CSV table of C-alpha atoms in Angstrom, one decimal:
chain,number,residue,atom,x,y,z
X,227,MET,CA,31.4,37.4,104.0
X,228,VAL,CA,31.3,41.0,102.6
X,229,PRO,CA,29.4,41.1,99.3
X,230,LYS,CA,31.7,41.1,96.2
X,231,ASP,CA,30.2,44.4,94.9
X,232,LEU,CA,30.9,46.1,98.2
X,233,LEU,CA,34.5,45.0,98.2
X,234,GLU,CA,34.9,46.2,94.6
X,235,ALA,CA,33.4,49.6,95.6
X,236,PHE,CA,35.8,49.8,98.5
X,237,SER,CA,38.7,48.9,96.2
X,238,THR,CA,37.6,51.6,93.8
X,239,ALA,CA,37.4,54.1,96.6
X,240,LEU,CA,41.0,53.4,97.6
X,241,ASN,CA,42.2,53.6,94.0
X,242,LEU,CA,40.5,57.0,93.7
X,243,ILE,CA,42.6,58.3,96.6
X,244,LEU,CA,45.8,57.1,95.0
X,245,GLU,CA,44.9,58.4,91.6
X,246,GLY,CA,43.9,61.7,93.1
X,247,LYS,CA,47.3,62.1,94.8
X,248,VAL,CA,49.1,61.5,91.5
X,249,LYS,CA,46.9,63.8,89.4
X,250,GLU,CA,47.0,66.6,92.1
X,251,THR,CA,50.8,67.0,91.5
X,252,VAL,CA,49.9,68.9,88.3
X,253,HIS,CA,51.4,72.4,89.1
X,254,ASN,CA,51.1,75.9,87.8
X,255,ALA,CA,53.5,75.2,84.9
X,256,PHE,CA,50.9,72.9,83.3
X,257,TRP,CA,48.2,75.6,83.4
X,258,ASP,CA,50.6,78.2,82.0
X,259,HIS,CA,51.4,75.8,79.2
X,260,LEU,CA,47.7,75.2,78.6
X,261,LYS,CA,47.1,78.9,78.3
X,262,GLU,CA,49.9,79.3,75.8
X,263,GLN,CA,48.5,76.5,73.7
X,264,LEU,CA,45.0,77.9,73.6
X,265,SER,CA,46.2,81.4,72.9
X,266,ALA,CA,48.4,80.3,69.9
X,267,THR,CA,47.3,80.8,66.3
X,268,PRO,CA,46.0,78.3,65.4
X,269,PRO,CA,45.3,77.0,68.9
X,270,ASP,CA,46.9,73.8,70.1
X,271,PHE,CA,44.5,71.5,71.8
X,272,SER,CA,46.8,68.7,72.9
X,273,CYS,CA,46.8,69.6,76.7
X,274,ALA,CA,43.1,70.4,76.6
X,275,LEU,CA,42.3,67.0,75.2
X,276,GLU,CA,44.3,65.2,77.9
X,277,LEU,CA,42.6,67.3,80.6
X,278,LEU,CA,39.1,66.6,79.1
X,279,LYS,CA,39.9,62.9,79.1
X,280,GLU,CA,40.8,63.0,82.8
X,281,ILE,CA,37.7,65.0,83.6
X,282,LYS,CA,35.6,62.4,81.7
X,283,GLU,CA,37.2,59.6,83.7
X,284,ILE,CA,36.5,61.4,87.0
X,285,LEU,CA,32.8,62.1,86.1
X,286,LEU,CA,32.3,58.4,85.2
X,287,SER,CA,33.9,57.3,88.5
X,288,LEU,CA,31.4,59.5,90.4
X,289,LEU,CA,28.4,57.6,88.9
X,290,LEU,CA,26.6,54.8,90.8
X,291,PRO,CA,26.2,51.4,89.0
X,292,ARG,CA,22.6,52.0,88.2
X,293,GLN,CA,23.2,55.4,86.5
X,294,ASN,CA,23.5,53.9,83.0
X,295,ARG,CA,21.8,56.8,81.2
X,296,LEU,CA,24.2,59.4,82.6
X,297,ARG,CA,27.1,57.1,81.8
X,298,THR,CA,26.0,56.9,78.2
X,299,GLU,CA,25.5,60.6,78.0
X,300,ILE,CA,28.9,61.5,79.3
X,301,GLU,CA,30.6,58.9,77.0
X,302,GLU,CA,28.9,60.5,74.0
X,303,ALA,CA,29.4,64.2,75.0
X,304,LEU,CA,33.1,63.7,75.8
X,305,ASP,CA,33.9,61.0,73.3
X,306,THR,CA,37.7,61.0,73.0
X,307,ASP,CA,37.8,60.2,69.3
X,308,LEU,CA,35.3,62.8,68.3
X,309,LEU,CA,37.0,65.5,70.4
X,310,LYS,CA,40.3,64.6,68.8
X,311,GLN,CA,38.8,65.0,65.3
X,312,GLU,CA,37.3,68.4,66.3
X,313,ALA,CA,40.7,69.5,67.6
X,314,GLU,CA,42.5,68.5,64.4
X,315,HIS,CA,40.1,70.7,62.5
X,316,GLY,CA,40.5,73.6,65.0
X,317,ALA,CA,36.9,73.3,66.0
X,318,LEU,CA,37.2,72.1,69.6
X,319,LYS,CA,34.8,74.2,71.8
X,320,VAL,CA,36.7,74.1,75.1
X,321,LEU,CA,34.4,76.7,76.8
X,322,TYR,CA,31.2,74.9,75.6
X,323,LEU,CA,32.5,71.6,76.8
X,324,SER,CA,33.5,73.1,80.2
X,325,LYS,CA,30.0,74.4,80.6
X,326,TYR,CA,28.6,70.9,79.9
X,327,VAL,CA,30.9,69.5,82.6
X,328,LEU,CA,29.7,72.1,85.0
X,329,ASN,CA,26.1,71.1,84.5
X,330,MET,CA,27.0,67.5,85.1
X,331,MET,CA,28.9,68.4,88.2
X,332,ALA,CA,25.9,70.3,89.5
X,333,LEU,CA,23.9,67.2,89.0
X,334,LEU,CA,26.3,64.8,90.7
X,335,CYS,CA,27.9,66.8,93.5
X,336,ALA,CA,26.9,66.6,97.2
X,337,PRO,CA,25.0,69.6,98.5
X,338,VAL,CA,28.1,70.8,100.3
X,339,ARG,CA,29.7,71.4,96.9
X,340,ASP,CA,26.8,73.4,95.3
X,341,GLU,CA,28.3,76.7,96.1
X,342,ALA,CA,31.7,75.9,94.7
X,343,VAL,CA,30.2,74.7,91.4
X,344,GLN,CA,28.0,77.8,91.2
X,345,LYS,CA,31.1,80.0,91.6
X,346,LEU,CA,32.7,78.3,88.6
X,347,GLU,CA,29.7,79.3,86.4
X,348,ASN,CA,30.9,82.9,86.6
X,349,ILE,CA,34.3,82.2,85.2
X,350,THR,CA,34.7,83.0,81.5
X,351,ASP,CA,38.4,82.3,81.0
X,352,PRO,CA,38.7,78.7,79.7
X,353,VAL,CA,42.0,78.0,81.4
X,354,TRP,CA,40.8,79.2,84.8
X,355,LEU,CA,37.5,77.5,84.4
X,356,LEU,CA,39.2,74.1,83.6
X,357,ARG,CA,41.5,74.6,86.5
X,358,GLY,CA,38.5,75.3,88.9
X,359,ILE,CA,36.6,72.3,87.5
X,360,PHE,CA,39.6,70.0,88.1
X,361,GLN,CA,40.0,71.3,91.7
X,362,VAL,CA,36.3,70.9,92.6
X,363,LEU,CA,36.2,67.5,90.9
X,364,GLY,CA,39.0,66.4,93.3
X,365,LEU,CA,36.8,67.4,96.2
X,366,MET,CA,33.8,65.5,94.7
X,367,LYS,CA,36.0,62.4,94.4
X,368,MET,CA,36.9,62.6,98.1
X,369,ASP,CA,33.2,63.0,98.9
X,370,MET,CA,32.5,59.8,97.0
X,371,VAL,CA,35.4,58.0,98.8
X,372,ASN,CA,34.1,59.1,102.2
X,373,TYR,CA,30.6,58.1,101.3
X,374,THR,CA,31.7,54.7,100.1
X,375,ILE,CA,33.8,53.9,103.1
X,376,GLN,CA,31.1,55.1,105.5
X,377,SER,CA,28.5,52.9,103.7
X,378,LEU,CA,30.9,49.9,103.9
X,379,GLN,CA,31.9,50.3,107.5
X,380,PRO,CA,29.1,48.2,109.0
X,381,HIS,CA,29.8,45.4,106.6
X,382,LEU,CA,33.6,45.6,107.1
X,383,GLN,CA,33.2,45.7,110.9
X,384,GLU,CA,30.9,42.7,110.9
X,385,HIS,CA,33.4,40.8,108.7
X,386,SER,CA,36.2,41.8,111.0
X,387,ILE,CA,34.3,40.5,114.1
X,388,GLN,CA,33.5,37.2,112.5
X,389,TYR,CA,37.1,36.8,111.2
X,390,GLU,CA,38.7,37.6,114.6
X,391,ARG,CA,36.4,35.1,116.4
X,392,ALA,CA,37.0,32.4,113.9
X,393,LYS,CA,40.8,32.7,114.1
X,394,PHE,CA,40.6,32.7,117.9
X,395,GLN,CA,38.4,29.6,117.8
X,396,GLU,CA,41.0,27.8,115.6
X,397,LEU,CA,43.6,28.5,118.3
X,398,LEU,CA,41.3,27.4,121.0
X,399,ASN,CA,40.7,24.1,119.3
X,400,LYS,CA,44.4,23.5,119.3
X,401,GLN,CA,45.0,24.9,122.9
X,402,PRO,CA,42.0,24.1,125.1
X,403,SER,CA,43.7,26.0,128.0
X,404,LEU,CA,43.8,29.2,126.0
X,405,LEU,CA,41.0,30.8,128.1
X,406,ASN,CA,42.7,30.1,131.5
X,407,HIS,CA,43.9,33.7,132.1
X,408,THR,CA,40.6,35.1,130.8
X,409,THR,CA,38.7,32.9,133.3
X,410,LYS,CA,41.0,34.0,136.1
X,411,TRP,CA,40.5,37.7,135.1
X,412,LEU,CA,36.7,37.4,135.1
X,413,THR,CA,36.8,35.5,138.4
X,414,GLN,CA,38.7,38.3,140.0
X,415,ALA,CA,36.3,40.9,138.6
X,416,ALA,CA,33.4,39.1,140.1
X,417,ALA,CA,35.1,39.0,143.5
X,418,ASP,CA,35.9,42.7,143.2
X,419,LEU,CA,32.4,43.5,142.3
X,420,THR,CA,31.0,41.6,145.3
X,421,MET,CA,33.2,43.6,147.6
X,422,SER,CA,32.9,47.0,145.9
X,423,PRO,CA,29.9,47.0,143.5
X,424,LEU,CA,29.9,49.1,140.5
X,425,THR,CA,27.7,52.2,141.1
X,426,CYS,CA,26.6,54.6,138.5
X,427,PRO,CA,24.0,57.4,138.5
X,428,ASP,CA,20.8,56.6,136.8
X,429,THR,CA,18.4,59.0,135.3
X,430,SER,CA,16.5,59.6,138.5
X,431,ASP,CA,19.3,59.8,141.0
X,432,SER,CA,22.8,61.2,140.5
X,433,SER,CA,23.7,61.2,144.2
X,434,SER,CA,25.1,57.6,143.8
X,435,LEU,CA,28.3,59.1,142.3
X,436,ALA,CA,29.7,59.1,145.8
X,437,GLY,CA,29.5,55.3,145.8
X,438,PRO,CA,28.6,52.9,148.7
X,439,SER,CA,30.1,53.0,152.1
X,440,PRO,CA,32.6,50.3,153.1
X,441,ASN,CA,30.0,48.5,155.1
X,442,GLU,CA,27.4,48.6,152.3
X,443,ALA,CA,30.0,47.2,149.9
X,444,THR,CA,31.0,44.4,152.2
X,445,ASN,CA,27.4,43.4,152.9
X,446,ASN,CA,26.3,43.8,149.3
X,447,SER,CA,23.4,41.5,148.5
X,448,GLU,CA,22.6,42.7,145.1
X,449,PRO,CA,22.7,39.9,142.5
X,450,LEU,CA,25.6,39.9,140.1
X,451,SER,CA,25.1,40.8,136.5
X,452,PRO,CA,27.3,39.3,133.8
X,453,THR,CA,27.6,42.7,132.1
X,454,MET,CA,28.6,44.4,135.4
X,455,VAL,CA,31.3,41.7,136.0
X,456,LEU,CA,32.6,42.2,132.5
X,457,CYS,CA,32.7,46.0,133.0
X,458,GLN,CA,34.6,45.5,136.2
X,459,GLY,CA,37.0,43.3,134.4
X,460,PHE,CA,37.7,45.9,131.7
X,461,LEU,CA,38.3,48.5,134.4
X,462,ASN,CA,40.7,46.2,136.2
X,463,LEU,CA,42.8,46.2,133.1
X,464,LEU,CA,43.6,49.9,133.6
X,465,LEU,CA,45.2,48.9,136.9
X,466,TRP,CA,47.1,45.9,135.5
X,467,ASP,CA,50.6,45.3,136.8
X,468,PRO,CA,53.0,45.3,133.7
X,469,GLU,CA,54.9,42.4,135.4
X,470,ASN,CA,51.8,40.2,135.5
X,471,GLU,CA,52.0,38.1,132.4
X,472,GLU,CA,48.6,36.4,133.1
X,473,PHE,CA,46.9,38.9,130.8
X,474,PRO,CA,43.5,37.8,129.4
X,475,GLU,CA,44.1,35.9,126.2
X,476,THR,CA,41.0,37.6,124.6
X,477,LEU,CA,42.6,41.0,125.1
X,478,LEU,CA,46.2,40.4,124.0
X,479,MET,CA,45.7,42.3,120.8
X,480,ASP,CA,44.4,45.3,122.7
X,481,ARG,CA,47.1,45.3,125.4
X,482,THR,CA,49.1,48.2,123.9
X,483,ARG,CA,46.0,50.3,123.4
X,484,LEU,CA,44.9,49.6,127.0
X,485,GLN,CA,48.4,50.7,128.2
X,486,GLU,CA,47.9,54.0,126.3
X,487,LEU,CA,44.5,54.5,127.9
X,488,LYS,CA,46.1,53.8,131.3
X,489,SER,CA,48.8,56.4,130.7
X,490,GLN,CA,46.1,58.9,129.5
X,491,LEU,CA,44.1,58.2,132.6
X,492,HIS,CA,47.1,58.9,134.8
X,493,GLN,CA,47.9,62.1,133.0
X,494,LEU,CA,44.3,63.3,133.4
X,495,THR,CA,44.4,62.4,137.1
X,496,ILE,CA,47.4,64.6,137.6
X,497,MET,CA,46.0,67.4,135.4
X,498,ALA,CA,42.7,67.5,137.2
X,499,SER,CA,44.5,67.4,140.6
X,500,VAL,CA,46.8,70.3,139.5
X,501,LEU,CA,43.8,72.4,138.5
X,502,LEU,CA,41.9,71.6,141.7
X,503,VAL,CA,44.8,72.6,143.9
X,504,ALA,CA,45.6,75.7,141.7
X,505,SER,CA,42.0,76.9,141.9
X,506,SER,CA,42.1,76.9,145.7
X,507,PHE,CA,44.9,79.4,145.5
X,508,SER,CA,43.7,81.6,142.7
X,509,GLY,CA,40.0,82.0,143.4
X,510,SER,CA,37.1,82.1,141.0
X,511,VAL,CA,38.3,85.1,139.0
X,512,LEU,CA,41.1,83.3,137.2
X,513,PHE,CA,39.3,80.0,136.9
X,514,GLY,CA,36.3,81.7,135.5
X,515,SER,CA,38.3,82.4,132.4
X,516,PRO,CA,38.3,79.4,129.9
X,517,GLN,CA,41.5,80.8,128.3
X,518,PHE,CA,43.4,80.7,131.6
X,519,VAL,CA,42.2,77.2,132.4
X,520,ASP,CA,43.2,76.0,128.9
X,521,LYS,CA,46.6,77.6,129.3
X,522,LEU,CA,47.2,75.8,132.5
X,523,LYS,CA,46.1,72.5,130.9
X,524,ARG,CA,48.4,73.0,128.0
X,525,ILE,CA,51.3,73.7,130.3
X,526,THR,CA,50.6,70.7,132.5
X,527,LYS,CA,50.1,68.3,129.6
X,528,SER,CA,53.3,69.4,127.9
X,529,LEU,CA,55.4,69.1,131.0
X,530,LEU,CA,53.9,65.7,131.9
X,531,GLU,CA,55.1,64.0,128.6
X,532,ASP,CA,58.3,63.0,130.4
X,533,PHE,CA,56.6,62.0,133.6
X,534,HIS,CA,57.3,58.3,133.3
X,535,SER,CA,61.0,58.7,132.7
X,536,ARG,CA,61.6,61.4,135.3
X,537,PRO,CA,58.5,61.9,137.5
X,538,GLU,CA,60.0,64.0,140.3
X,539,GLU,CA,61.6,66.4,137.8
X,540,ALA,CA,58.5,66.7,135.7
X,541,ILE,CA,56.1,67.4,138.6
X,542,LEU,CA,58.6,70.0,140.0
X,543,THR,CA,58.6,71.8,136.7
X,544,VAL,CA,54.8,71.7,136.6
X,545,SER,CA,54.6,73.2,140.1
X,546,GLU,CA,57.0,76.0,139.2
X,547,GLN,CA,55.3,76.8,135.9
X,548,VAL,CA,51.8,76.7,137.3
X,549,SER,CA,52.6,78.8,140.3
X,550,GLN,CA,54.4,81.4,138.1
X,551,GLU,CA,51.4,81.5,135.7
X,552,ILE,CA,48.9,82.1,138.6
X,553,HIS,CA,51.1,84.7,140.2
X,554,GLN,CA,51.6,86.6,137.0
X,555,SER,CA,48.0,86.4,135.9
X,556,LEU,CA,46.8,87.8,139.3
X,557,LYS,CA,49.2,90.7,138.9
X,558,ASN,CA,48.1,91.4,135.3
X,559,MET,CA,44.5,91.6,136.5
X,560,GLY,CA,45.3,94.0,139.3
X,561,LEU,CA,44.5,91.4,141.9
X,562,VAL,CA,46.6,90.5,145.0
X,563,ALA,CA,49.5,88.3,143.8
X,564,LEU,CA,50.5,85.3,145.7
X,565,SER,CA,52.6,85.9,148.8
X,566,SER,CA,55.9,84.0,149.2
X,567,ASP,CA,54.2,81.7,151.8
X,568,ASN,CA,51.3,81.0,149.5
X,569,THR,CA,53.6,80.3,146.6
X,570,ALA,CA,55.6,77.9,148.7
X,571,SER,CA,52.5,76.2,149.9
X,572,LEU,CA,51.1,75.9,146.4
X,573,MET,CA,54.3,74.5,145.0
X,574,GLY,CA,54.5,72.0,147.9
X,575,GLN,CA,50.9,70.8,147.3
X,576,LEU,CA,51.4,70.5,143.6
X,577,GLN,CA,54.6,68.4,144.0
X,578,ASN,CA,52.8,66.0,146.3
X,579,ILE,CA,50.1,65.4,143.7
X,580,ALA,CA,52.3,62.8,141.9
X,581,LYS,CA,52.1,60.5,145.0
X,582,LYS,CA,49.3,58.0,144.8
X,583,GLU,CA,48.7,58.3,148.5
X,584,ASN,CA,48.0,62.0,148.1
X,585,CYS,CA,44.4,62.6,149.1
X,586,VAL,CA,43.7,64.9,146.1
X,587,HIS,CA,45.3,62.4,143.6
X,588,SER,CA,43.4,59.5,145.2
X,589,VAL,CA,40.0,61.2,145.1
X,590,ILE,CA,40.4,62.4,141.5
X,591,ASP,CA,41.6,59.0,140.4
X,592,GLN,CA,38.6,57.3,142.0
X,593,ARG,CA,36.2,59.8,140.3
X,594,ILE,CA,37.7,59.3,136.9
X,595,ARG,CA,37.5,55.5,137.2
X,596,LEU,CA,33.8,55.8,138.3
X,597,PHE,CA,33.2,58.0,135.3
X,598,LEU,CA,34.7,55.3,133.1
X,599,LYS,CA,32.4,52.7,134.8
X,600,CYS,CA,29.4,54.9,134.0
X,601,CYS,CA,30.6,55.2,130.4
X,602,LEU,CA,30.5,51.5,130.0
X,603,VAL,CA,27.0,51.2,131.6
X,604,LEU,CA,25.3,54.4,130.4
X,605,GLY,CA,27.3,55.7,127.5
X,606,VAL,CA,29.7,58.7,127.4
X,607,GLN,CA,27.2,61.4,126.8
X,608,ARG,CA,24.9,60.5,129.7
X,609,SER,CA,27.9,60.1,132.0
X,610,LEU,CA,29.0,63.6,131.2
X,611,LEU,CA,25.7,65.1,132.3
X,612,ASP,CA,26.6,65.1,136.0
X,613,LEU,CA,30.3,65.1,136.5
X,614,PRO,CA,31.5,65.1,140.2
X,615,GLY,CA,33.6,68.0,141.6
X,616,GLY,CA,37.1,68.3,140.2
X,617,LEU,CA,36.3,66.8,136.8
X,618,THR,CA,34.3,69.6,135.1
X,619,LEU,CA,37.5,71.4,134.0
X,620,ILE,CA,38.7,68.3,132.0
X,621,GLU,CA,35.3,67.4,130.5
X,622,ALA,CA,36.5,67.4,126.9
X,623,GLU,CA,39.5,65.2,127.8
X,624,LEU,CA,37.3,62.9,129.8
X,625,ALA,CA,34.9,62.5,126.9
X,626,GLU,CA,37.8,61.6,124.6
X,627,LEU,CA,39.1,59.0,127.1
X,628,GLY,CA,35.7,57.6,127.7
X,629,GLN,CA,34.9,57.2,124.1
X,630,LYS,CA,38.2,55.4,123.3
X,631,PHE,CA,37.6,53.0,126.2
X,632,VAL,CA,34.0,52.3,125.2
X,633,ASN,CA,35.0,51.7,121.6
X,634,LEU,CA,37.7,49.3,122.6
X,635,THR,CA,35.6,47.3,125.1
X,636,HIS,CA,32.6,47.3,122.8
X,637,HIS,CA,34.5,45.7,119.9
X,638,ASN,CA,36.2,43.2,122.2
X,639,GLN,CA,32.8,42.3,123.6
X,640,GLN,CA,31.3,41.8,120.2
X,641,VAL,CA,34.1,39.5,119.2
X,642,PHE,CA,34.5,37.4,122.4
X,643,GLY,CA,31.0,37.7,123.8
X,644,PRO,CA,30.2,34.0,123.5
X,645,TYR,CA,33.3,33.0,125.4
X,646,TYR,CA,32.6,35.5,128.1
X,647,THR,CA,29.0,34.3,128.5
X,648,GLU,CA,30.2,30.7,128.9
X,649,ILE,CA,32.7,31.6,131.5
X,650,LEU,CA,30.4,33.9,133.4
X,651,GLU,CA,27.7,31.2,133.5
X,652,THR,CA,30.1,29.1,135.7
X,653,LEU,CA,30.8,32.1,138.0
X,654,ILE,CA,27.2,33.4,138.4
X,655,SER,CA,24.4,31.0,139.3
X,656,PRO,CA,21.1,31.3,137.4
X,657,ALA,CA,19.4,32.5,140.6
X,658,GLN,CA,21.9,35.4,140.9
X,659,ALA,CA,22.2,36.5,137.3
X,660,LEU,CA,20.2,39.4,136.1
X,661,GLU,CA,21.1,38.8,132.5
X,662,THR,CA,21.8,35.6,130.6
X,663,LYS,CA,24.2,36.7,127.8
X,664,VAL,CA,27.0,39.1,127.3
X,665,GLU,CA,26.5,41.3,124.2
X,666,SER,CA,27.8,39.6,121.1
X,667,VAL,CA,27.1,39.4,117.4
């Protein structure tokens, strides 16, 4: 269970967000009205009192539970009843109190806010000073919210893992067959891995990115690892037939996200294929420009949004737009533009990219999937160190896809690790296994 004080802190953080949204609706009219009140003879301190009261509440909300001395000091310095009495006698020192608040802000703010607080110290107009104080305090509140949420994240995540596993166990107790599809999924992954073992570059040899030959795969004698089998299983989900309802029970909650990752993978496959074909027609001059490459990527990504509903039309538009962009860019740089034959050839090759049997499409697809395998085994950053040809131009997009995939699989592994371990022990004999347990909490 998450400790009570942490839950209360989290609740306070959320309340601060909501309160901030309400209080930030104060617009220029309020500050104009405050200026009129303070400029009147005698001055009217009603708005100033309300503002100081809010500022006091914000300062107190920024304190940690152990900062009792500061809490007492703020309560005394900004005592509401005392300030009201001073206002009634026309003796409320707004500028003096603002300076006190500034000193307290300098003490409580995060280092990133030091400069903003220092700038406020040069303001002599009480209205503009109060306005600046209120704005910077809003930023300080969000800093506290972010810090609180960040501090609680490990506790909340652990609680979430335990909760999900407990709920699944309740269902499993009622339905002993609940893991049938999961068992079948892992059995198929083990079989796939035996025929085509997962290969990733290690720190000493990056040449294995090319993967094993068919004969090497068939005659694979390497012992199976439970973690490798599970990685293969996760990768198989990105090839899952939507008509196949035997989806692993442990991943039903993630099915939509996996479909989104599958769609993103397909889009990146086409994008990288388009760039690879386009580069063979435009040479190193154009593709040596990051701006040109980014433009082609934006064009391709935008036009592929409707690919699933009208694939032929979408890829035709991509081929036309990319060819036109290359032709025009070559002309603008004073280089030889594409001939009509080259343009026709380029468009034809681009249109064929959408076909899975297309050699460029096939190679890029395999390389992206191998990259994702490496992400699961080595992590995203290490997998990015030695990208195979054709993928370097989509490095940023690959990093995003890889991180999403790793995050999803890691959380699922933490929740359902004990169940996977039990199933894999029946699939892999102790003599074969390199590992004994799948990662779990």
